[in-house]
Amino acid sequence: MKAAVLYKYNEPLVIEDNVEIDSPKSGEVKIKVEATGLCHSDVNVFEGKTPVPPPLIAGHEISGVVEEVGNEVINFKPGDRVVSAFIHPCGKCKNCITGNENLCETFAKNRLNGTMLDGTSRLHFKDGRPLRFFLGGGFAEYAVLPQTALTKVPNELDLRKIAVLGCAGLTAYGAVNSAKIEPGEIVAVIGTGGVGLSVIQMLKAIGAGRIIAVGTRKWKLEKALELGATDVINSKETDIVKTLKEITAGGPDVIIEAGGNQETIKMSLEAVRIGGRVVLIGLPPTTAEIPIRISMIVRNGIRIIGSYGGRPRIDMPRLIELVKLGKYDPSALVTGTFKLEEINEAVKLLEEGEAIRSLIIPR
């Protein structure tokens, strides 16, 4: 099959047609990929900031059609239209069986190894050389995924339009859920990429009060207003902490940091209201650290919440329902569609801040 392969960090992807994909094993599903969204988390892999060993195939916002199923797959059959979550729960570990499958321990052990839940890969070159993947390997014509990561898609929804549910949508849903936002609360969203703009749509859907979008690109801030933000702040033009505290009379009740930037994470902790919550969902490089004024956190009773996506089997069907009801529009995030052979162009646009989500179409 054809795939975009990363051979070395910080080098362009290479389009190969000498990749083979094995049949799915027990509990796994092989899908024919319709579209895969390009996310900053993929770029972190390409740059070695998320150090999955190459050679590998990235791409984790995947939609497609079931081609083949392994043993013990009971909910899917060939021909089913599906979307995949970037989280692949094992369904058996302590976190999975207690309702926290987004924190699956088995998945966590294999995520950076670039392997399936059993520690092996279904991908290899025709000459037998091993090939890894990042959270699905959607930048290819086919992908093998655990059935626990998949959700059926109704016929009325365009598979290309909902591909980004797999990460941007699921991460945003999990963040809003983790924050336990009450109607009318003031919420600031730091970052106006695919995840941040998804958070804004969901905040509007649940009845948050003022929704303040913070970003650096004027056109993305304008998009934030279109999707439900009530206020926008360009962080290049003003002091974020001072401005947030001034316009909210003390700071937002909740700040959701979706940029994964060390500087804006620190600012979020300083700008939130006394007794407020800071939800961290942006992913900086794995080695990133920030200094924290501990006395400020303690005296102000600030709660720092790490949120890693949503629960695929519980939250993805709810996301699809939001799409059907018109309360969440994933297609509003898509700023371009590219053939697999054009993927390096799409990566460049994302790195330069000129894209929100690009769809990569393998055929």
Tab-separated table of C-alpha atoms in Angstrom:
chain	number	residue	atom	x	y	z
A	1	MET	CA	0.000	0.000	0.000
A	2	LYS	CA	0.956	3.654	-0.292
A	3	ALA	CA	1.974	5.586	2.832
A	4	ALA	CA	3.834	8.699	4.018
A	5	VAL	CA	6.859	7.425	5.947
A	6	LEU	CA	9.037	9.365	8.389
A	7	TYR	CA	12.581	7.985	8.185
A	8	LYS	CA	14.402	10.628	10.241
A	9	TYR	CA	13.283	13.449	12.520
A	10	ASN	CA	13.220	16.905	10.910
A	11	GLU	CA	13.301	15.503	7.410
A	12	PRO	CA	10.456	15.490	4.857
A	13	LEU	CA	8.113	12.519	4.767
A	14	VAL	CA	8.681	10.066	1.942
A	15	ILE	CA	5.770	8.649	-0.041
A	16	GLU	CA	6.335	4.917	-0.360
A	17	ASP	CA	4.388	2.206	-2.152
A	18	ASN	CA	6.402	-0.677	-0.686
A	19	VAL	CA	4.555	-0.821	2.631
A	20	GLU	CA	2.557	-3.871	3.655
A	21	ILE	CA	-0.115	-4.099	6.334
A	22	ASP	CA	-1.035	-7.371	8.010
A	23	SER	CA	-4.523	-8.654	8.655
A	24	PRO	CA	-6.040	-7.580	11.962
A	25	LYS	CA	-5.523	-9.814	14.981
A	26	SER	CA	-8.091	-10.601	17.658
A	27	GLY	CA	-10.100	-7.525	18.619
A	28	GLU	CA	-8.677	-5.474	15.753
A	29	VAL	CA	-10.170	-3.901	12.629
A	30	LYS	CA	-8.579	-3.014	9.308
A	31	ILE	CA	-10.026	0.068	7.671
A	32	LYS	CA	-9.691	1.665	4.258
A	33	VAL	CA	-8.758	5.231	5.113
A	34	GLU	CA	-11.004	7.956	3.745
A	35	ALA	CA	-9.295	10.953	5.369
A	36	THR	CA	-6.870	11.776	8.166
A	37	GLY	CA	-6.492	15.148	9.864
A	38	LEU	CA	-3.024	16.631	10.294
A	39	CYS	CA	-2.450	17.666	13.913
A	40	HIS	CA	0.367	19.463	15.778
A	41	SER	CA	0.914	16.229	17.697
A	42	ASP	CA	1.973	14.649	14.392
A	43	VAL	CA	4.409	17.506	13.806
A	44	ASN	CA	5.869	16.941	17.288
A	45	VAL	CA	6.618	13.376	16.171
A	46	PHE	CA	8.173	14.546	12.896
A	47	GLU	CA	10.465	16.864	14.867
A	48	GLY	CA	11.397	14.284	17.499
A	49	LYS	CA	9.701	16.236	20.292
A	50	THR	CA	7.464	13.229	20.792
A	51	PRO	CA	10.138	10.567	20.293
A	52	VAL	CA	8.428	7.643	18.576
A	53	PRO	CA	11.211	5.617	16.903
A	54	PRO	CA	11.262	5.917	13.089
A	55	PRO	CA	10.680	4.666	10.507
A	56	LEU	CA	7.013	5.248	11.198
A	57	ILE	CA	3.653	6.316	9.813
A	58	ALA	CA	1.811	9.038	11.733
A	59	GLY	CA	-1.775	10.289	11.511
A	60	HIS	CA	-4.370	9.802	14.242
A	61	GLU	CA	-7.550	11.655	13.194
A	62	ILE	CA	-8.808	8.865	10.972
A	63	SER	CA	-12.091	8.122	9.249
A	64	GLY	CA	-12.750	5.302	6.851
A	65	VAL	CA	-14.614	2.122	5.957
A	66	VAL	CA	-14.118	-1.272	7.573
A	67	GLU	CA	-12.265	-3.629	5.234
A	68	GLU	CA	-11.609	-6.657	7.456
A	69	VAL	CA	-12.177	-7.672	11.086
A	70	GLY	CA	-10.217	-9.949	13.390
A	71	ASN	CA	-11.513	-12.594	15.756
A	72	GLU	CA	-13.736	-11.481	18.652
A	73	VAL	CA	-14.854	-8.339	16.830
A	74	ILE	CA	-18.606	-8.217	17.346
A	75	ASN	CA	-19.603	-4.582	16.806
A	76	PHE	CA	-18.125	-3.990	13.349
A	77	LYS	CA	-18.319	-5.659	9.955
A	78	PRO	CA	-16.896	-4.923	6.486
A	79	GLY	CA	-18.581	-1.898	4.958
A	80	ASP	CA	-19.208	-0.064	8.232
A	81	ARG	CA	-18.304	3.635	8.177
A	82	VAL	CA	-16.161	4.522	11.199
A	83	VAL	CA	-14.116	7.220	12.885
A	84	SER	CA	-11.158	6.410	15.119
A	85	ALA	CA	-10.141	8.016	18.398
A	86	PHE	CA	-6.475	8.776	18.958
A	87	ILE	CA	-6.790	6.861	22.242
A	88	HIS	CA	-6.880	3.068	21.973
A	89	PRO	CA	-8.287	1.549	25.191
A	90	CYS	CA	-7.490	-2.052	26.068
A	91	GLY	CA	-10.785	-2.339	27.943
A	92	LYS	CA	-9.197	-4.541	30.630
A	93	CYS	CA	-6.846	-2.467	32.793
A	94	LYS	CA	-7.912	-0.780	36.048
A	95	ASN	CA	-8.534	2.605	34.433
A	96	CYS	CA	-10.557	1.117	31.593
A	97	ILE	CA	-12.858	-0.893	33.847
A	98	THR	CA	-13.397	2.056	36.214
A	99	GLY	CA	-14.616	4.409	33.475
A	100	ASN	CA	-11.325	6.181	32.709
A	101	GLU	CA	-10.397	4.491	29.444
A	102	ASN	CA	-8.779	7.683	28.148
A	103	LEU	CA	-6.034	6.883	30.683
A	104	CYS	CA	-5.658	3.242	29.609
A	105	GLU	CA	-2.478	1.849	31.142
A	106	THR	CA	-1.800	-0.624	28.343
A	107	PHE	CA	-2.160	2.088	25.710
A	108	ALA	CA	0.159	4.374	27.708
A	109	LYS	CA	2.886	1.700	27.709
A	110	ASN	CA	2.784	1.293	23.922
A	111	ARG	CA	1.953	4.820	22.743
A	112	LEU	CA	5.522	6.072	22.305
A	113	ASN	CA	6.780	2.688	21.116
A	114	GLY	CA	4.655	2.992	17.988
A	115	THR	CA	3.021	-0.387	18.493
A	116	MET	CA	-0.401	-1.970	18.949
A	117	LEU	CA	-1.732	-2.855	22.390
A	118	ASP	CA	0.087	-6.209	22.275
A	119	GLY	CA	3.441	-4.479	21.692
A	120	THR	CA	3.740	-5.416	18.004
A	121	SER	CA	3.096	-3.619	14.715
A	122	ARG	CA	0.930	-4.632	11.752
A	123	LEU	CA	3.142	-2.608	9.409
A	124	HIS	CA	6.346	-3.537	7.607
A	125	PHE	CA	8.140	-2.925	4.345
A	126	LYS	CA	7.919	-5.522	1.584
A	127	ASP	CA	11.491	-6.602	2.327
A	128	GLY	CA	10.515	-7.388	5.912
A	129	ARG	CA	11.924	-4.319	7.638
A	130	PRO	CA	9.768	-3.273	10.623
A	131	LEU	CA	7.680	-0.125	10.536
A	132	ARG	CA	6.000	1.630	13.471
A	133	PHE	CA	3.071	4.024	13.674
A	134	PHE	CA	1.850	6.925	15.793
A	135	LEU	CA	-1.652	6.506	17.250
A	136	GLY	CA	-3.079	4.749	14.227
A	137	GLY	CA	-0.902	5.411	11.190
A	138	GLY	CA	-3.588	7.169	9.164
A	139	PHE	CA	-1.289	8.763	6.592
A	140	ALA	CA	-1.674	5.650	4.477
A	141	GLU	CA	-4.265	3.853	2.387
A	142	TYR	CA	-5.138	1.405	5.189
A	143	ALA	CA	-4.825	1.224	8.957
A	144	VAL	CA	-5.333	-1.466	11.606
A	145	LEU	CA	-6.886	-0.285	14.863
A	146	PRO	CA	-8.337	-1.816	18.028
A	147	GLN	CA	-12.119	-2.076	17.879
A	148	THR	CA	-12.239	-0.108	21.151
A	149	ALA	CA	-10.985	2.998	19.317
A	150	LEU	CA	-13.720	2.954	16.670
A	151	THR	CA	-17.212	4.420	16.506
A	152	LYS	CA	-19.757	3.897	13.730
A	153	VAL	CA	-20.663	6.972	11.691
A	154	PRO	CA	-24.255	7.536	10.474
A	155	ASN	CA	-24.720	7.576	6.715
A	156	GLU	CA	-25.833	11.217	6.735
A	157	LEU	CA	-22.427	12.414	7.955
A	158	ASP	CA	-19.574	12.968	5.490
A	159	LEU	CA	-16.594	10.838	6.537
A	160	ARG	CA	-14.146	13.509	5.450
A	161	LYS	CA	-15.883	16.194	7.467
A	162	ILE	CA	-15.825	14.243	10.728
A	163	ALA	CA	-12.273	12.821	10.634
A	164	VAL	CA	-11.018	15.494	13.049
A	165	LEU	CA	-13.389	14.225	15.752
A	166	GLY	CA	-10.681	11.672	16.505
A	167	CYS	CA	-8.414	14.163	18.270
A	168	ALA	CA	-9.555	17.792	18.053
A	169	GLY	CA	-13.139	16.902	18.959
A	170	LEU	CA	-12.395	14.228	21.550
A	171	THR	CA	-9.713	16.298	23.292
A	172	ALA	CA	-12.020	19.309	23.512
A	173	TYR	CA	-14.906	17.225	24.815
A	174	GLY	CA	-12.686	15.704	27.489
A	175	ALA	CA	-11.388	19.121	28.552
A	176	VAL	CA	-14.821	20.667	28.999
A	177	ASN	CA	-15.969	17.563	30.863
A	178	SER	CA	-12.888	17.580	33.140
A	179	ALA	CA	-13.354	21.268	33.975
A	180	LYS	CA	-16.912	20.652	35.247
A	181	ILE	CA	-17.966	24.042	33.900
A	182	GLU	CA	-21.197	25.463	35.276
A	183	PRO	CA	-23.624	27.554	33.193
A	184	GLY	CA	-22.583	31.191	33.103
A	185	GLU	CA	-18.976	30.688	34.193
A	186	ILE	CA	-16.342	32.795	32.456
A	187	VAL	CA	-13.892	30.655	30.496
A	188	ALA	CA	-10.744	31.675	28.642
A	189	VAL	CA	-9.349	29.393	25.937
A	190	ILE	CA	-5.650	29.795	25.204
A	191	GLY	CA	-4.891	28.671	21.663
A	192	THR	CA	-7.061	28.925	18.565
A	193	GLY	CA	-6.021	25.824	16.666
A	194	GLY	CA	-8.233	22.834	16.013
A	195	VAL	CA	-8.547	21.865	19.675
A	196	GLY	CA	-9.075	25.402	20.980
A	197	LEU	CA	-11.756	26.165	18.402
A	198	SER	CA	-13.462	22.868	19.246
A	199	VAL	CA	-13.429	23.792	22.940
A	200	ILE	CA	-15.090	27.119	22.106
A	201	GLN	CA	-17.900	25.380	20.231
A	202	MET	CA	-18.524	23.007	23.124
A	203	LEU	CA	-18.460	25.784	25.704
A	204	LYS	CA	-21.158	27.534	23.721
A	205	ALA	CA	-23.165	24.307	23.509
A	206	ILE	CA	-23.178	23.782	27.299
A	207	GLY	CA	-24.067	27.386	28.141
A	208	ALA	CA	-20.814	28.851	29.429
A	209	GLY	CA	-20.901	32.607	30.061
A	210	ARG	CA	-18.220	34.754	28.468
A	211	ILE	CA	-15.917	32.724	26.265
A	212	ILE	CA	-12.609	34.504	25.748
A	213	ALA	CA	-10.322	33.261	22.972
A	214	VAL	CA	-6.614	34.056	23.223
A	215	GLY	CA	-4.335	33.614	20.226
A	216	THR	CA	-1.730	35.189	17.990
A	217	ARG	CA	-3.316	35.102	14.519
A	218	LYS	CA	-6.007	37.633	13.636
A	219	TRP	CA	-7.781	35.320	11.187
A	220	LYS	CA	-7.954	32.530	13.759
A	221	LEU	CA	-9.367	34.917	16.347
A	222	GLU	CA	-12.003	35.945	13.816
A	223	LYS	CA	-12.821	32.263	13.346
A	224	ALA	CA	-13.138	31.944	17.141
A	225	LEU	CA	-15.769	34.705	17.134
A	226	GLU	CA	-17.662	32.924	14.354
A	227	LEU	CA	-17.722	29.708	16.386
A	228	GLY	CA	-18.909	31.153	19.695
A	229	ALA	CA	-16.262	33.252	21.424
A	230	THR	CA	-17.623	36.444	22.974
A	231	ASP	CA	-14.241	38.167	23.310
A	232	VAL	CA	-10.830	37.754	21.709
A	233	ILE	CA	-7.357	38.774	22.836
A	234	ASN	CA	-4.307	38.890	20.591
A	235	SER	CA	-1.447	37.887	22.858
A	236	LYS	CA	1.063	39.616	20.581
A	237	GLU	CA	-0.592	42.965	21.225
A	238	THR	CA	-1.253	42.933	24.962
A	239	ASP	CA	-0.313	41.513	28.344
A	240	ILE	CA	-2.516	38.410	28.627
A	241	VAL	CA	-2.522	38.221	32.424
A	242	LYS	CA	-3.284	41.889	32.951
A	243	THR	CA	-5.961	42.016	30.248
A	244	LEU	CA	-7.741	38.859	31.398
A	245	LYS	CA	-7.881	40.081	34.979
A	246	GLU	CA	-9.113	43.538	33.922
A	247	ILE	CA	-11.911	42.442	31.596
A	248	THR	CA	-13.197	39.774	33.998
A	249	ALA	CA	-12.769	41.713	37.258
A	250	GLY	CA	-10.295	39.285	38.762
A	251	GLY	CA	-9.697	36.554	36.197
A	252	PRO	CA	-11.694	33.844	34.409
A	253	ASP	CA	-13.305	31.094	36.474
A	254	VAL	CA	-11.640	28.554	34.195
A	255	ILE	CA	-8.728	28.741	31.762
A	256	ILE	CA	-8.303	25.939	29.233
A	257	GLU	CA	-4.769	25.946	27.834
A	258	ALA	CA	-4.838	24.331	24.395
A	259	GLY	CA	-1.619	25.684	22.907
A	260	GLY	CA	0.869	23.482	24.729
A	261	ASN	CA	3.205	26.429	25.152
A	262	GLN	CA	5.317	26.731	28.303
A	263	GLU	CA	4.889	30.505	28.441
A	264	THR	CA	1.111	30.462	28.064
A	265	ILE	CA	0.753	27.648	30.615
A	266	LYS	CA	2.568	29.844	33.142
A	267	MET	CA	0.367	32.802	32.188
A	268	SER	CA	-2.761	30.690	32.649
A	269	LEU	CA	-1.809	29.925	36.246
A	270	GLU	CA	-1.235	33.615	36.941
A	271	ALA	CA	-4.380	34.894	35.216
A	272	VAL	CA	-7.067	32.570	36.597
A	273	ARG	CA	-9.406	33.820	39.310
A	274	ILE	CA	-8.735	32.957	42.966
A	275	GLY	CA	-10.278	29.528	43.467
A	276	GLY	CA	-10.303	28.921	39.712
A	277	ARG	CA	-9.345	25.950	37.559
A	278	VAL	CA	-6.659	25.648	34.907
A	279	VAL	CA	-7.136	22.761	32.491
A	280	LEU	CA	-4.039	21.722	30.543
A	281	ILE	CA	-4.683	19.953	27.256
A	282	GLY	CA	-1.969	21.288	24.932
A	283	LEU	CA	1.020	18.983	24.510
A	284	PRO	CA	4.478	20.579	24.496
A	285	PRO	CA	7.601	18.442	23.922
A	286	THR	CA	7.832	15.539	26.374
A	287	THR	CA	10.746	17.187	28.227
A	288	ALA	CA	9.061	20.593	28.692
A	289	GLU	CA	8.880	22.020	32.216
A	290	ILE	CA	7.685	25.308	33.740
A	291	PRO	CA	8.503	27.061	37.013
A	292	ILE	CA	5.489	27.345	39.335
A	293	ARG	CA	5.068	29.813	42.184
A	294	ILE	CA	3.802	27.243	44.651
A	295	SER	CA	2.677	29.763	47.261
A	296	MET	CA	0.401	31.410	44.685
A	297	ILE	CA	-1.178	28.068	43.771
A	298	VAL	CA	-1.709	27.161	47.434
A	299	ARG	CA	-2.950	30.515	48.729
A	300	ASN	CA	-5.258	31.067	45.756
A	301	GLY	CA	-6.650	27.541	45.861
A	302	ILE	CA	-5.987	27.056	42.160
A	303	ARG	CA	-6.763	23.628	40.766
A	304	ILE	CA	-4.543	22.380	37.944
A	305	ILE	CA	-6.271	19.683	35.897
A	306	GLY	CA	-4.502	17.571	33.315
A	307	SER	CA	-6.929	16.320	30.688
A	308	TYR	CA	-5.938	13.730	28.101
A	309	GLY	CA	-8.742	13.384	25.595
A	310	GLY	CA	-12.112	11.758	26.144
A	311	ARG	CA	-13.385	8.211	26.516
A	312	PRO	CA	-13.691	6.784	22.987
A	313	ARG	CA	-16.566	4.367	23.596
A	314	ILE	CA	-18.554	6.793	25.734
A	315	ASP	CA	-17.746	10.274	24.482
A	316	MET	CA	-17.292	9.733	20.733
A	317	PRO	CA	-20.955	8.726	20.209
A	318	ARG	CA	-21.932	11.877	22.131
A	319	LEU	CA	-19.685	13.964	19.892
A	320	ILE	CA	-21.343	12.503	16.821
A	321	GLU	CA	-24.716	13.421	18.313
A	322	LEU	CA	-23.514	17.023	18.786
A	323	VAL	CA	-22.506	17.080	15.115
A	324	LYS	CA	-25.913	15.770	14.055
A	325	LEU	CA	-27.635	18.435	16.159
A	326	GLY	CA	-25.503	21.193	14.634
A	327	LYS	CA	-23.888	22.100	17.963
A	328	TYR	CA	-20.381	21.142	16.895
A	329	ASP	CA	-19.071	21.644	13.373
A	330	PRO	CA	-15.761	19.814	12.833
A	331	SER	CA	-15.678	20.893	9.180
A	332	ALA	CA	-15.248	24.504	10.359
A	333	LEU	CA	-11.719	23.535	11.421
A	334	VAL	CA	-10.647	22.279	7.996
A	335	THR	CA	-8.621	24.844	6.078
A	336	GLY	CA	-7.337	22.620	3.284
A	337	THR	CA	-7.451	19.206	1.658
A	338	PHE	CA	-4.290	17.553	0.355
A	339	LYS	CA	-3.389	14.372	-1.473
A	340	LEU	CA	-1.002	12.037	0.336
A	341	GLU	CA	1.732	13.146	-2.078
A	342	GLU	CA	1.209	16.753	-0.912
A	343	ILE	CA	1.542	16.046	2.804
A	344	ASN	CA	4.835	17.906	3.257
A	345	GLU	CA	3.161	21.058	1.937
A	346	ALA	CA	0.410	20.602	4.528
A	347	VAL	CA	2.980	20.118	7.289
A	348	LYS	CA	4.734	23.353	6.279
A	349	LEU	CA	1.496	25.340	6.429
A	350	LEU	CA	0.700	23.977	9.889
A	351	GLU	CA	4.181	24.768	11.194
A	352	GLU	CA	3.874	28.327	9.874
A	353	GLY	CA	0.509	28.845	11.577
A	354	GLU	CA	-1.318	29.162	8.259
A	355	ALA	CA	-3.603	26.162	8.794
A	356	ILE	CA	-5.961	24.897	11.474
A	357	ARG	CA	-6.624	21.360	10.271
A	358	SER	CA	-5.659	19.935	6.910
A	359	LEU	CA	-7.186	16.706	5.632
A	360	ILE	CA	-4.853	14.196	4.023
A	361	ILE	CA	-6.615	12.047	1.415
A	362	PRO	CA	-4.716	8.830	0.588
A	363	ARG	CA	-6.250	8.148	-2.827
